[in-house]
């Protein structure tokens, strides 16, 4: 027998699954940023004539992404607690408030994700252009 869900139930399920996905992404990005920062600070990994100004800029950008990641993580935690109250709604106007909040959080997260992807693209390019060739014996 198949379950049949009302539109409101589907909306709530989608909101919950999106929130879980965003939290997982934020958590992974935190690990990723830490990895890139450690890698960029490992001088033996890079050629001696690397572009130091680009390196400083990338480290600064990653630190900003880290700060935004922390802020977005807090926003998601707060939103998760708040979103639980959608169950208490007994009219469409109440549900619409939560939907609007969800869309606002989604937009904020997507902007953060886009910016972090751009910065990571620059980091990848820098690493490829500046890493030392491995000597095989």
PDB file of C-alpha atoms in Angstrom:
ATOM      1  CA  UNK A   1       0.000   0.000   0.000  1.00  0.00           C
ATOM      2  CA  UNK A   2       1.362   3.426  -0.925  1.00  0.00           C
ATOM      3  CA  UNK A   3       1.306   6.422   1.355  1.00  0.00           C
ATOM      4  CA  UNK A   4      -0.608   9.444   0.139  1.00  0.00           C
ATOM      5  CA  UNK A   5       0.588  12.767   1.450  1.00  0.00           C
ATOM      6  CA  UNK A   6      -1.180  16.086   1.435  1.00  0.00           C
ATOM      7  CA  UNK A   7       0.601  19.044  -0.143  1.00  0.00           C
ATOM      8  CA  UNK A   8       1.353  20.499   3.290  1.00  0.00           C
ATOM      9  CA  UNK A   9       3.001  17.264   4.417  1.00  0.00           C
ATOM     10  CA  UNK A  10       5.115  17.104   1.258  1.00  0.00           C
ATOM     11  CA  UNK A  11       6.204  20.707   1.803  1.00  0.00           C
ATOM     12  CA  UNK A  12       7.262  19.983   5.388  1.00  0.00           C
ATOM     13  CA  UNK A  13       9.164  16.843   4.336  1.00  0.00           C
ATOM     14  CA  UNK A  14      10.988  18.782   1.621  1.00  0.00           C
ATOM     15  CA  UNK A  15      11.863  21.575   4.023  1.00  0.00           C
ATOM     16  CA  UNK A  16      13.283  19.074   6.533  1.00  0.00           C
ATOM     17  CA  UNK A  17      15.338  17.226   3.915  1.00  0.00           C
ATOM     18  CA  UNK A  18      16.738  20.468   2.483  1.00  0.00           C
ATOM     19  CA  UNK A  19      17.726  21.648   5.936  1.00  0.00           C
ATOM     20  CA  UNK A  20      19.497  18.359   6.636  1.00  0.00           C
ATOM     21  CA  UNK A  21      21.365  18.622   3.322  1.00  0.00           C
ATOM     22  CA  UNK A  22      22.434  22.208   4.073  1.00  0.00           C
ATOM     23  CA  UNK A  23      23.724  21.198   7.494  1.00  0.00           C
ATOM     24  CA  UNK A  24      25.712  18.323   5.962  1.00  0.00           C
ATOM     25  CA  UNK A  25      27.189  20.696   3.366  1.00  0.00           C
ATOM     26  CA  UNK A  26      28.174  23.238   6.020  1.00  0.00           C
ATOM     27  CA  UNK A  27      29.833  20.501   8.069  1.00  0.00           C
ATOM     28  CA  UNK A  28      31.804  19.219   5.081  1.00  0.00           C
ATOM     29  CA  UNK A  29      32.802  22.738   4.037  1.00  0.00           C
ATOM     30  CA  UNK A  30      34.232  23.272   7.511  1.00  0.00           C
ATOM     31  CA  UNK A  31      36.530  20.270   7.060  1.00  0.00           C
ATOM     32  CA  UNK A  32      37.374  21.308   3.519  1.00  0.00           C
ATOM     33  CA  UNK A  33      38.356  24.848   4.481  1.00  0.00           C
ATOM     34  CA  UNK A  34      40.575  23.569   7.289  1.00  0.00           C
ATOM     35  CA  UNK A  35      42.278  21.216   4.853  1.00  0.00           C
ATOM     36  CA  UNK A  36      42.939  23.965   2.291  1.00  0.00           C
ATOM     37  CA  UNK A  37      44.282  26.340   4.929  1.00  0.00           C
ATOM     38  CA  UNK A  38      46.695  23.695   6.242  1.00  0.00           C
ATOM     39  CA  UNK A  39      47.738  22.765   2.710  1.00  0.00           C
ATOM     40  CA  UNK A  40      48.385  26.365   1.690  1.00  0.00           C
ATOM     41  CA  UNK A  41      50.546  26.883   4.771  1.00  0.00           C
ATOM     42  CA  UNK A  42      52.714  23.824   4.037  1.00  0.00           C
ATOM     43  CA  UNK A  43      55.691  25.419   2.278  1.00  0.00           C
ATOM     44  CA  UNK A  44      57.360  22.126   1.336  1.00  0.00           C
ATOM     45  CA  UNK A  45      54.398  21.378  -0.923  1.00  0.00           C
ATOM     46  CA  UNK A  46      54.989  24.429  -3.125  1.00  0.00           C
ATOM     47  CA  UNK A  47      57.692  25.661  -5.445  1.00  0.00           C
ATOM     48  CA  UNK A  48      60.074  28.146  -3.861  1.00  0.00           C
ATOM     49  CA  UNK A  49      59.083  30.885  -6.331  1.00  0.00           C
ATOM     50  CA  UNK A  50      55.367  30.719  -5.573  1.00  0.00           C
ATOM     51  CA  UNK A  51      53.244  33.869  -5.751  1.00  0.00           C
ATOM     52  CA  UNK A  52      53.115  34.946  -2.090  1.00  0.00           C
ATOM     53  CA  UNK A  53      50.598  37.761  -2.646  1.00  0.00           C
ATOM     54  CA  UNK A  54      48.118  35.359  -4.236  1.00  0.00           C
ATOM     55  CA  UNK A  55      48.708  32.945  -1.374  1.00  0.00           C
ATOM     56  CA  UNK A  56      47.948  35.631   1.239  1.00  0.00           C
ATOM     57  CA  UNK A  57      44.820  36.641  -0.659  1.00  0.00           C
ATOM     58  CA  UNK A  58      43.569  33.043  -0.844  1.00  0.00           C
ATOM     59  CA  UNK A  59      44.218  32.436   2.854  1.00  0.00           C
ATOM     60  CA  UNK A  60      42.256  35.614   3.653  1.00  0.00           C
ATOM     61  CA  UNK A  61      39.399  34.486   1.397  1.00  0.00           C
ATOM     62  CA  UNK A  62      39.307  31.047   3.015  1.00  0.00           C
ATOM     63  CA  UNK A  63      39.256  32.630   6.466  1.00  0.00           C
ATOM     64  CA  UNK A  64      36.286  34.766   5.387  1.00  0.00           C
ATOM     65  CA  UNK A  65      34.518  31.660   4.065  1.00  0.00           C
ATOM     66  CA  UNK A  66      35.248  29.980   7.410  1.00  0.00           C
ATOM     67  CA  UNK A  67      33.627  32.895   9.272  1.00  0.00           C
ATOM     68  CA  UNK A  68      30.610  32.858   6.957  1.00  0.00           C
ATOM     69  CA  UNK A  69      30.400  29.091   7.366  1.00  0.00           C
ATOM     70  CA  UNK A  70      30.217  29.510  11.143  1.00  0.00           C
ATOM     71  CA  UNK A  71      27.527  32.175  10.767  1.00  0.00           C
ATOM     72  CA  UNK A  72      25.505  30.036   8.352  1.00  0.00           C
ATOM     73  CA  UNK A  73      25.852  27.052  10.660  1.00  0.00           C
ATOM     74  CA  UNK A  74      24.344  29.104  13.494  1.00  0.00           C
ATOM     75  CA  UNK A  75      21.568  30.379  11.211  1.00  0.00           C
ATOM     76  CA  UNK A  76      20.741  26.790  10.233  1.00  0.00           C
ATOM     77  CA  UNK A  77      20.699  25.605  13.856  1.00  0.00           C
ATOM     78  CA  UNK A  78      18.421  28.476  14.865  1.00  0.00           C
ATOM     79  CA  UNK A  79      16.204  27.920  11.846  1.00  0.00           C
ATOM     80  CA  UNK A  80      15.935  24.199  12.565  1.00  0.00           C
ATOM     81  CA  UNK A  81      14.600  24.922  16.044  1.00  0.00           C
ATOM     82  CA  UNK A  82      12.209  27.545  14.715  1.00  0.00           C
ATOM     83  CA  UNK A  83      11.020  25.373  11.813  1.00  0.00           C
ATOM     84  CA  UNK A  84       9.846  22.671  14.209  1.00  0.00           C
ATOM     85  CA  UNK A  85       6.990  25.035  15.123  1.00  0.00           C
ATOM     86  CA  UNK A  86       5.440  24.666  11.669  1.00  0.00           C
ATOM     87  CA  UNK A  87       3.631  21.655  13.088  1.00  0.00           C
ATOM     88  CA  UNK A  88       1.688  24.025  15.309  1.00  0.00           C
ATOM     89  CA  UNK A  89       0.281  25.926  12.332  1.00  0.00           C
ATOM     90  CA  UNK A  90      -3.404  25.559  11.754  1.00  0.00           C
ATOM     91  CA  UNK A  91      -3.785  27.887   8.779  1.00  0.00           C
ATOM     92  CA  UNK A  92      -2.126  28.699   5.467  1.00  0.00           C
ATOM     93  CA  UNK A  93      -0.940  32.136   6.585  1.00  0.00           C
ATOM     94  CA  UNK A  94       1.066  30.582   9.415  1.00  0.00           C
ATOM     95  CA  UNK A  95       2.613  27.997   7.086  1.00  0.00           C
ATOM     96  CA  UNK A  96       3.437  30.718   4.562  1.00  0.00           C
ATOM     97  CA  UNK A  97       5.515  32.522   7.193  1.00  0.00           C
ATOM     98  CA  UNK A  98       7.630  29.400   7.631  1.00  0.00           C
ATOM     99  CA  UNK A  99       7.891  28.902   3.884  1.00  0.00           C
ATOM    100  CA  UNK A 100       9.114  32.494   3.466  1.00  0.00           C
ATOM    101  CA  UNK A 101      11.668  31.974   6.247  1.00  0.00           C
ATOM    102  CA  UNK A 102      12.774  28.735   4.585  1.00  0.00           C
ATOM    103  CA  UNK A 103      13.237  30.477   1.246  1.00  0.00           C
ATOM    104  CA  UNK A 104      15.239  33.254   2.903  1.00  0.00           C
ATOM    105  CA  UNK A 105      17.556  30.739   4.619  1.00  0.00           C
ATOM    106  CA  UNK A 106      17.841  28.777   1.357  1.00  0.00           C
ATOM    107  CA  UNK A 107      18.834  31.903  -0.564  1.00  0.00           C
ATOM    108  CA  UNK A 108      21.432  32.820   2.064  1.00  0.00           C
ATOM    109  CA  UNK A 109      22.895  29.310   2.020  1.00  0.00           C
ATOM    110  CA  UNK A 110      23.031  29.211  -1.794  1.00  0.00           C
ATOM    111  CA  UNK A 111      24.908  32.529  -1.904  1.00  0.00           C
ATOM    112  CA  UNK A 112      27.400  31.205   0.653  1.00  0.00           C
ATOM    113  CA  UNK A 113      27.822  27.974  -1.299  1.00  0.00           C
ATOM    114  CA  UNK A 114      28.377  29.862  -4.566  1.00  0.00           C
ATOM    115  CA  UNK A 115      31.006  32.158  -3.039  1.00  0.00           C
ATOM    116  CA  UNK A 116      32.832  29.251  -1.410  1.00  0.00           C
ATOM    117  CA  UNK A 117      32.877  27.357  -4.717  1.00  0.00           C
ATOM    118  CA  UNK A 118      34.422  30.364  -6.456  1.00  0.00           C
ATOM    119  CA  UNK A 119      37.123  30.682  -3.787  1.00  0.00           C
ATOM    120  CA  UNK A 120      37.819  26.931  -3.900  1.00  0.00           C
ATOM    121  CA  UNK A 121      38.192  27.208  -7.677  1.00  0.00           C
ATOM    122  CA  UNK A 122      40.903  29.846  -7.163  1.00  0.00           C
ATOM    123  CA  UNK A 123      42.564  27.630  -4.534  1.00  0.00           C
ATOM    124  CA  UNK A 124      42.602  24.646  -6.915  1.00  0.00           C
ATOM    125  CA  UNK A 125      44.133  26.778  -9.655  1.00  0.00           C
ATOM    126  CA  UNK A 126      46.776  28.164  -7.302  1.00  0.00           C
ATOM    127  CA  UNK A 127      47.701  24.701  -6.053  1.00  0.00           C
ATOM    128  CA  UNK A 128      47.993  23.280  -9.572  1.00  0.00           C
ATOM    129  CA  UNK A 129      50.146  26.175 -10.735  1.00  0.00           C
ATOM    130  CA  UNK A 130      52.434  26.267  -7.691  1.00  0.00           C
ATOM    131  CA  UNK A 131      52.896  22.750  -6.366  1.00  0.00           C
ATOM    132  CA  UNK A 132      56.263  21.076  -6.645  1.00  0.00           C
ATOM    133  CA  UNK A 133      56.754  18.240  -9.049  1.00  0.00           C
ATOM    134  CA  UNK A 134      57.251  14.954  -7.247  1.00  0.00           C
ATOM    135  CA  UNK A 135      60.594  13.336  -7.979  1.00  0.00           C
ATOM    136  CA  UNK A 136      60.296   9.618  -8.703  1.00  0.00           C
ATOM    137  CA  UNK A 137      63.310   7.437  -8.000  1.00  0.00           C
TER     138      UNK A 137
END
